[in-house]
XYZ file of C-alpha atoms in Angstrom:
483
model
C 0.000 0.000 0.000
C 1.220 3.276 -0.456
C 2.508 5.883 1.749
C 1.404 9.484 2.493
C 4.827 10.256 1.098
C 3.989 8.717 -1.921
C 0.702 10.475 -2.251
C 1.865 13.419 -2.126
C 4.605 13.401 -4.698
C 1.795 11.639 -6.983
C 1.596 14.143 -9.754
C -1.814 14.987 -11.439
C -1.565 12.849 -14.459
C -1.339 9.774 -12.765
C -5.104 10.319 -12.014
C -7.461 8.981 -14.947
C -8.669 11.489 -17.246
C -6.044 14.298 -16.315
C -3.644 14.720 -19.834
C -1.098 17.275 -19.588
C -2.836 20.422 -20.560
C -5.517 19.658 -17.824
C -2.433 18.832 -15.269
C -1.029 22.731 -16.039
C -4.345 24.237 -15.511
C -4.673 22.467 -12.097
C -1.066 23.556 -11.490
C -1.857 27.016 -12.381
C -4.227 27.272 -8.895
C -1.569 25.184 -6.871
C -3.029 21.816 -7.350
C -0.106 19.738 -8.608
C -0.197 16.173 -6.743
C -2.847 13.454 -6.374
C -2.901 14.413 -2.446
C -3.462 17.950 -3.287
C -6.582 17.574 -5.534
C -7.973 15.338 -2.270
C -7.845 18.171 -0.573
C -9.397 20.391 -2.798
C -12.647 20.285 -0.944
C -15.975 21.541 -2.294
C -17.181 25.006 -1.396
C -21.204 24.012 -1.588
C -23.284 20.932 -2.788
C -26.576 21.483 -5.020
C -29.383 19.225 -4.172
C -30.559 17.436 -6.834
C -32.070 14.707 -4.778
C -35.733 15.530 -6.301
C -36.304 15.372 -10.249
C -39.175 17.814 -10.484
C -41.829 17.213 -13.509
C -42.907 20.639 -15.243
C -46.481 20.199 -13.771
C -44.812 20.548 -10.779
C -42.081 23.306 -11.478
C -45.348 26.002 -12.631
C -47.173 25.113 -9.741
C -44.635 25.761 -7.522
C -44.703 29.161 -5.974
C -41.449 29.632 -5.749
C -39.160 27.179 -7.047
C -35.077 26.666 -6.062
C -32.656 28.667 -7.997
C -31.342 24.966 -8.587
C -33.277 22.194 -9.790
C -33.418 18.948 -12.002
C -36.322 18.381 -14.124
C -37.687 16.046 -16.161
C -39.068 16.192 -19.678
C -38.883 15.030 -23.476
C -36.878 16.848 -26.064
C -39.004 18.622 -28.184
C -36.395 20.567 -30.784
C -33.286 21.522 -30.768
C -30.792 23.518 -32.929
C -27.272 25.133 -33.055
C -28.096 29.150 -32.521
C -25.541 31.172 -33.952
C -25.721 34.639 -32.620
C -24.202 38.228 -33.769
C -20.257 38.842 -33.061
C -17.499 36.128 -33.246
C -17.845 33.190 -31.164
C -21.091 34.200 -30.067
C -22.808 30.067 -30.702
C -24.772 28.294 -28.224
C -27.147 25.205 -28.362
C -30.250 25.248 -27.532
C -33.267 22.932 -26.859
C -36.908 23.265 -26.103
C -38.331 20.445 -23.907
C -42.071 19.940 -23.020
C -44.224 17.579 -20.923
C -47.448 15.835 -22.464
C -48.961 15.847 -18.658
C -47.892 19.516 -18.370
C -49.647 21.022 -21.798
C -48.389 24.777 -22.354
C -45.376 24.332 -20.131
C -41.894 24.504 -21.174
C -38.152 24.754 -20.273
C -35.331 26.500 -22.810
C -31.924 25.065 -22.220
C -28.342 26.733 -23.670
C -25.445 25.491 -23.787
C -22.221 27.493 -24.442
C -19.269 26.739 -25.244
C -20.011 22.822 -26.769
C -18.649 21.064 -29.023
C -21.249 21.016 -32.043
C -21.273 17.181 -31.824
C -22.886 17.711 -28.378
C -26.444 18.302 -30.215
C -27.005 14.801 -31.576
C -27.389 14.022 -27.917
C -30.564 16.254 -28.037
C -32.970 14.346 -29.673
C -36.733 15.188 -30.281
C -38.829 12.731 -28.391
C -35.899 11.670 -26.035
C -36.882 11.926 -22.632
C -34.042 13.488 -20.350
C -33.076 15.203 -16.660
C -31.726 18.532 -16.489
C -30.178 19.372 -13.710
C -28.784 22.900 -13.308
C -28.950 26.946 -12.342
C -33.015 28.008 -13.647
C -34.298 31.122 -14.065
C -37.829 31.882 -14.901
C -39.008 34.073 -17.415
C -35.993 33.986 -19.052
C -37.163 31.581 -21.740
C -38.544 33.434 -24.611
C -36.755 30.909 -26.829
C -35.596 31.122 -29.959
C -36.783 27.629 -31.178
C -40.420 27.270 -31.001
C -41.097 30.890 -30.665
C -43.501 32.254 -27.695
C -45.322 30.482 -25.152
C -48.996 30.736 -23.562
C -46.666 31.307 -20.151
C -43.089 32.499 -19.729
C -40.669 29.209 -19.862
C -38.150 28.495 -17.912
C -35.047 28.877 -18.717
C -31.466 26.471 -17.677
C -27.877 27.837 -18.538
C -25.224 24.960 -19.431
C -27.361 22.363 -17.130
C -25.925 18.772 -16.733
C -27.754 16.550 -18.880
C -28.609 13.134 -17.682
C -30.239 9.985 -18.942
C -34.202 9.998 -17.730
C -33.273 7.466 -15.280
C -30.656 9.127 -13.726
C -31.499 11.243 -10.093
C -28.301 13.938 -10.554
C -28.220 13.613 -6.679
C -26.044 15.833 -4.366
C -23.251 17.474 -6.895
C -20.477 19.200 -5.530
C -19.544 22.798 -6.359
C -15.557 23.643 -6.412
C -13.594 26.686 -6.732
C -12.754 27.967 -10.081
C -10.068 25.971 -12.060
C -9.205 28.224 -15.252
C -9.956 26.332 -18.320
C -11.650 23.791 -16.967
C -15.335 22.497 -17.303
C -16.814 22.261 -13.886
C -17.923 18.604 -14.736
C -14.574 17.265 -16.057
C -13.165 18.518 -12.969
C -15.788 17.145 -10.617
C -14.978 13.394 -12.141
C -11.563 13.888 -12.141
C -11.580 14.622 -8.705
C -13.719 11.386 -7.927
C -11.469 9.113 -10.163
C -8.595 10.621 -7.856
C -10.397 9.464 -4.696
C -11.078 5.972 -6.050
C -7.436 5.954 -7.228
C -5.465 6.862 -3.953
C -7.784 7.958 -1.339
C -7.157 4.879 0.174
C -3.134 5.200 -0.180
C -3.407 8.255 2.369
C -2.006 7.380 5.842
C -4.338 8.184 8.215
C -2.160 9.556 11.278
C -4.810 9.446 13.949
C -5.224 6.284 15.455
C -8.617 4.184 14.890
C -8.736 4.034 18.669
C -8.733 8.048 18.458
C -11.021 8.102 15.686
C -13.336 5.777 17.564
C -13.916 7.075 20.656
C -14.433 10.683 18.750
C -16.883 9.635 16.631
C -14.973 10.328 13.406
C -14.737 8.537 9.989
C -11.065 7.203 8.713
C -9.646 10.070 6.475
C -10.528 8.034 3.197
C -14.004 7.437 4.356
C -13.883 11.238 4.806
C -12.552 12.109 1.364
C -14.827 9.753 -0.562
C -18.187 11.154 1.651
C -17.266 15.281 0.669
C -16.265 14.581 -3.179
C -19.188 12.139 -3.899
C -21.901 12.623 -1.249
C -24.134 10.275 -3.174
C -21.906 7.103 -2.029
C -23.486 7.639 1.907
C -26.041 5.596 2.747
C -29.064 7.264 3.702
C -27.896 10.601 4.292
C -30.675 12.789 6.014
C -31.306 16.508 5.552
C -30.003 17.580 8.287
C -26.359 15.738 6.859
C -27.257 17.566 3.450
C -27.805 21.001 5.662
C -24.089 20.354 7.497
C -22.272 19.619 4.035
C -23.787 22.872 2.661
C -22.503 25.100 5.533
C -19.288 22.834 5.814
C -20.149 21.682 9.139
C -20.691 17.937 8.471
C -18.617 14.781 10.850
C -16.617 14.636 7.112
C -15.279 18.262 7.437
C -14.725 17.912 10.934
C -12.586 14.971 10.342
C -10.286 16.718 8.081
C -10.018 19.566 10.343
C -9.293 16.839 13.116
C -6.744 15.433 10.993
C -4.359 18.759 11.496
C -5.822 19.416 15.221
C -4.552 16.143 16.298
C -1.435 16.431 14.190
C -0.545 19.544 15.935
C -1.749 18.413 18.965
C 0.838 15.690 18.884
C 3.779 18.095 17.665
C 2.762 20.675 20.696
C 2.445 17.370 23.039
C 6.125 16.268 22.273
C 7.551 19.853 22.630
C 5.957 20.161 25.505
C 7.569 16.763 27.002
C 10.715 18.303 25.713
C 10.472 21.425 27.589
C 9.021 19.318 30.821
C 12.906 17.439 30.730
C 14.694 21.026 30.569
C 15.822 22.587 34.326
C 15.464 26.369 34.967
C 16.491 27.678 37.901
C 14.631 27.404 41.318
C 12.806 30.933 42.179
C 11.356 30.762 45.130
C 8.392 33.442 46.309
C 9.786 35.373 49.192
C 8.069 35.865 52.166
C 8.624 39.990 52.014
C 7.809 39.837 48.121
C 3.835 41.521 49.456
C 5.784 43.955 51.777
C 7.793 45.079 48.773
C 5.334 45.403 46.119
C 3.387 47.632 48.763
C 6.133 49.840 49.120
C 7.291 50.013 45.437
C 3.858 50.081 43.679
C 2.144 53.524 44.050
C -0.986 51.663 44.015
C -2.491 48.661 45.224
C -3.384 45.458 43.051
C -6.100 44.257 41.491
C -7.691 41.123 42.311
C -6.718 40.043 39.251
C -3.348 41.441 39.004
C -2.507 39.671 42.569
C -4.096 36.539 40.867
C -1.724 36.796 38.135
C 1.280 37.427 40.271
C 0.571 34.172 42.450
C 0.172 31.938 39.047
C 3.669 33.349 37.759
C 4.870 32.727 41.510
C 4.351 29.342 41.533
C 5.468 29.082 38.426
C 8.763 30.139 38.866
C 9.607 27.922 42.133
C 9.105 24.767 39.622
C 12.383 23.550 37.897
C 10.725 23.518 34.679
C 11.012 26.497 33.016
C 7.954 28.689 32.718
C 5.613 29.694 29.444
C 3.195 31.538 30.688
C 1.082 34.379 28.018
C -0.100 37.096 30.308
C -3.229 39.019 28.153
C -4.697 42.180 29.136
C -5.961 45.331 27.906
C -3.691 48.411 27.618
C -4.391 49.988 31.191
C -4.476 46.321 32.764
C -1.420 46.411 34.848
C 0.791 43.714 32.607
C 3.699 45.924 33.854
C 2.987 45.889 37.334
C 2.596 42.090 37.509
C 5.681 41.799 35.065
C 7.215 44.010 38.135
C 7.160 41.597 40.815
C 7.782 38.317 38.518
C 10.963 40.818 37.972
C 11.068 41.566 41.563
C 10.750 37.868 43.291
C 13.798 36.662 40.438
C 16.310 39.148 41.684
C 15.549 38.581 45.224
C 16.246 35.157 44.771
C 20.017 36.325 43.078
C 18.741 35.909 39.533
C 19.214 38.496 36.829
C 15.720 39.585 34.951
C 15.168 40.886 31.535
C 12.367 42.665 29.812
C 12.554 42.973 26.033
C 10.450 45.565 24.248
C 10.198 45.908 20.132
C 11.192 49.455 19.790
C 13.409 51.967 21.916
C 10.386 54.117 22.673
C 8.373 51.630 24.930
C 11.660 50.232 26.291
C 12.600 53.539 27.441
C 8.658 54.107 28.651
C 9.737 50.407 30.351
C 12.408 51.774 31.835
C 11.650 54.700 32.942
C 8.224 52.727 34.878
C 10.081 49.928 36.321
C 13.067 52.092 37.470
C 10.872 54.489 40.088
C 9.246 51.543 41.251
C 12.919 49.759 41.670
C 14.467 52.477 43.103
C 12.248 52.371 45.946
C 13.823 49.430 46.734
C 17.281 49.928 46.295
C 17.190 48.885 42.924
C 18.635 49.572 39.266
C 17.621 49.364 35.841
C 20.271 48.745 33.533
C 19.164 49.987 29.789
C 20.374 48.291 26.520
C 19.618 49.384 23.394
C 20.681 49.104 19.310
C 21.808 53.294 19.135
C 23.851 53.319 22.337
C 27.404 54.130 21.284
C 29.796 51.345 21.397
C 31.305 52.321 24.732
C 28.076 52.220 26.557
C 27.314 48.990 24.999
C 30.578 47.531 26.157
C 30.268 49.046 29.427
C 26.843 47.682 29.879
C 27.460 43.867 28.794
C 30.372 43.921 31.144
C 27.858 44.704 34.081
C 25.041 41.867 32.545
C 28.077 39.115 32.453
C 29.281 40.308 35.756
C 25.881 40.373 37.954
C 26.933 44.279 38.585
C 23.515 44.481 37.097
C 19.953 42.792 38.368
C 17.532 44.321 36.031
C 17.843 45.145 32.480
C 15.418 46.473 29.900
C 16.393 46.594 26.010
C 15.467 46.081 22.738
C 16.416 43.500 19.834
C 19.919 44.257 20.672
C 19.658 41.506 24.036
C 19.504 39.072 21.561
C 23.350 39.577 20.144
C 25.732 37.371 20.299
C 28.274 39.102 22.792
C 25.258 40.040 25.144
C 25.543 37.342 27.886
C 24.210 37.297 31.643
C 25.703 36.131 34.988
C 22.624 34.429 36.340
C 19.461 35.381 33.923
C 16.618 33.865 35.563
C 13.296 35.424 33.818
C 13.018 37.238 30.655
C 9.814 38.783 29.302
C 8.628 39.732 26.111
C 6.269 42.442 26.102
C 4.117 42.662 22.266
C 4.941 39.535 21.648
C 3.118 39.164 18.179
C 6.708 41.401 16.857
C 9.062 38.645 18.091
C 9.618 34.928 16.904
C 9.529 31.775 18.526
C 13.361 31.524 17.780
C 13.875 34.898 19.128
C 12.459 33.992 22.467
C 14.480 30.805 22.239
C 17.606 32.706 22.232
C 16.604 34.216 25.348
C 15.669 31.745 26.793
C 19.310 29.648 26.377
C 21.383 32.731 27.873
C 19.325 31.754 31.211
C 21.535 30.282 33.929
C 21.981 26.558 33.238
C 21.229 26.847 29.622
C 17.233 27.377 30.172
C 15.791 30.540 32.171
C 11.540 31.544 32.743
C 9.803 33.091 29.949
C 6.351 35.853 30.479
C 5.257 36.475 27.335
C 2.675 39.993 27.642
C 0.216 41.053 24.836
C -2.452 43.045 24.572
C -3.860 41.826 21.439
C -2.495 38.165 20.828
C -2.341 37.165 17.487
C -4.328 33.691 16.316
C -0.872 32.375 16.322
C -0.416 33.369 20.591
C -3.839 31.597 20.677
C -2.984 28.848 18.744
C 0.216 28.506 21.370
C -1.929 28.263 24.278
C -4.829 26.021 22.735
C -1.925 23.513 22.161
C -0.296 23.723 25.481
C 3.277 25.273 24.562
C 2.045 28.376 26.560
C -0.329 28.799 29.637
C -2.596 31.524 29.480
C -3.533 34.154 32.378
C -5.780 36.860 31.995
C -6.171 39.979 33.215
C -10.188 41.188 33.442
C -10.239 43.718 35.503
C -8.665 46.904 35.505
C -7.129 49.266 38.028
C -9.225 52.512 39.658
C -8.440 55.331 37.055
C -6.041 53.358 34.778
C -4.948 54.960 31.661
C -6.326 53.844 28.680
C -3.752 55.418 26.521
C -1.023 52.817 25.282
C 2.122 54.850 25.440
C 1.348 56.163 28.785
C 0.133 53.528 31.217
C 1.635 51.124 33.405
């Protein structure tokens, strides 16, 4: 049996009825592998479950703007209209049981051969976009009542039900028919050569179908067995068990990849940081207000947090006027008091220097510094101030993108923090992270607004989440300004 890898180095052409000029005009949209065209799920289904007769279509009071129908040929003829290229073919079909009724059907863009398939007397399904009224005709002439009227409608046999059809995006070049079959030769092909990463056990206890079941269900709907309307309604909106098991598919894969990192940060060791007992005292005296319930919430989670020997990931969210810095503060706060060095990296010099400036009168109530280090300081004060990070001359330190060099190392970094944390990488907090004492130090992460990637960190486990709801009595709701 094949492999996923093999699927999906399957090119195009391998699938029945794809020859190399339809292979290009897949590739043109993106779609050049077997595995790829699986994927190319439908974007709707028509319902052409009920083959309406034209007695029923005119006494309808308002009929579906897609419908089959069934009724007998009665002409037909290649119309040739004014301007270059401007042919269609057309037929008129009519219903004995249904006597002054009609239905006009056009195709465009047919092969001329296609109109010995219309034959008078022939009974046949159309199944299609209809519009009413628009069927003056030009074979027969008028009508006792306005005809309806089908643009390029699939024709069937008059024993065929057209069923549930699927609707896909638009594939230059190519008929939306050929391209619905080619798709279903591709899933009877290699749907079944697609390894299907989550376990049946998974699968089982979920509720799911296998991932060819899944494939084979969205591309030809008509293969489920008694499929209710209420199934039909979830394929239309894309809510159906067969879309949620593809979107399963890549939960549980990442799911798994977040799982495994998430062992592999459980084995690292970051330092010890114990809560002191005068860490409350402190914050009283240093903070020129009192904390939230929320904000004292916040400060115990990242407490804790910071005692383990696994290093911590924890994405602190709040609104501008929240207090992130204040709780940022005494994560800062409890790591030097414990003989740790603590750093808080900001994406431009502005809000460090706002950073600065807000941590260092709350530190200096306590006999503390705030070292600043920053891309535009000349090269002395640069040199000057890595000496004091690599020497512990220096507890707290706010910068820029420039803690991230190469020759910027620390005597005991215990915590960074990342404040707007949608402008820095994963690899950029990584580099942090490995200039922490031992090889691994704490990581806050602070946002405002996190980004569906932030969100997509925390719904996977690589970071823990605490919010902060409430805000402080007259906080500032200006971003550049607050604390």
């Amino acid at each position: 049996m094949a492999t996923t890898t093999d699927v999906r180095t399957v090119p195009t052409l391998a699938v029945r009825g794809i020859g190399e000029v339809f292979a290009a005009q897949l590739a043109a949209t993106g779609i050049t592998t077997a595995y790829d065209l699986l994927w190319f799920i439908p974007r709707a289904y028509r319902d052409f479950r009920i083959v309406w007769s034209l007695g029923e279509l005119y006494a309808a009071e308002s009929a579906p703007s897609h419908l089959a129908v069934g009724a007998e040929i009665h002409k037909s003829k290649v119309v040739r209209g004014r301007g270059h290229g401007r042919t269609w073919i057309e037929a008129e079909l009519r219903d004995e049981a249904a006597a002054g009724h009609r239905v006009i059907a056009r195709w465009f863009g047919m092969p001329a051969g296609f109109a010995q398939q219309l034959r008078p007397g022939q009974r046949v399904v159309l199944a299609g976009a209809v519009q009413r009224g628009a069927g003056s005709g030009t074979v027969s002439g008028g009508s006792a009542k306005p005809a309806y009227a089908f643009a390029n409608p699939r024709l069937c046999k008059a024993d065929v039900v057209p069923g549930l059809v699927p609707v896909y995006g638009h594939v230059e070049g190519i008929a939306a028919g050929r391209l619905r079959l080619a798709v279903q030769a591709c899933v009877r092909q290699f749907a079944h050569a697609v390894a299907d990463e989550t376990p049946g056990d998974v699968l089982a206890e979920v509720g799911l179908p296998a991932l060819r079941d899944a494939f084979a269900a969205l591309h030809d709907p008509n293969t489920i067995a008694g499929l209710s309307d209420a199934e039909v309604a979830e394929l239309g909106l894309r809510q159906s068990r067969w879309h949620r098991r593809l979107l399963w598919s890549e939960c549980f894969a990442l799911g798994v990849r977040f799982a495994v990192e998430r062992e592999r940060l459980a084995a690292q060791r970051a330092p010890m940081i114990a809560v002191p007992e005068a860490l409350a005292a402190e914050l009283g005296a240093a903070l020129p207000f009192a904390l939230t319930e929320g904000q004292a919430m916040a400060v115990a989670d990242i407490g804790r947090d910071l005692a383990l020997p696994t290093p911590m990931r924890r994405l602190l969210v709040g609104d501008v006027g929240s207090g992130k810095t204040a709780v940022a503060f005494a994560a800062m706060l409890q790591t030097v008091r414990a003989g740790y060095q603590a750093a808080l990296i900001a994406p431009t010099e502005v809000l460090a220097a706002q950073h600065a400036a807000t941590l260092g009168a709350w530190a200096t109530r306590l006999g503390l510094g705030v070292e600043v280090f920053t891309g535009t300081m000349s090269t002395a004060q640069q040199t000057a101030a890595r000496t004091r990070l690599r020497e512990g001359a220096v507890s707290l330190v706010v910068g820029t993108h420039a803690l991230l060099g190469n020759d910027v190392a620390f005597a005991r970094l215990g915590l960074y923090i990342v404040d707007e944390q949608h402008r820095f990488g994963v690899a950029q907090r990584g580099v942090l992270a490995a200039k922490g004492a031992g090889g691994c130090a704490h990581g806050l992460i602070m946002s405002a607004t996190p980004i569906p990637r932030s969100l997509a960190l925390t719904l996977y486990g690589e970071l823990d989440p605490t919010w902060l709801r409430d805000r402080p009595p007259g906080a500032c709701h200006h971003r550049r300004t607050c604390s």
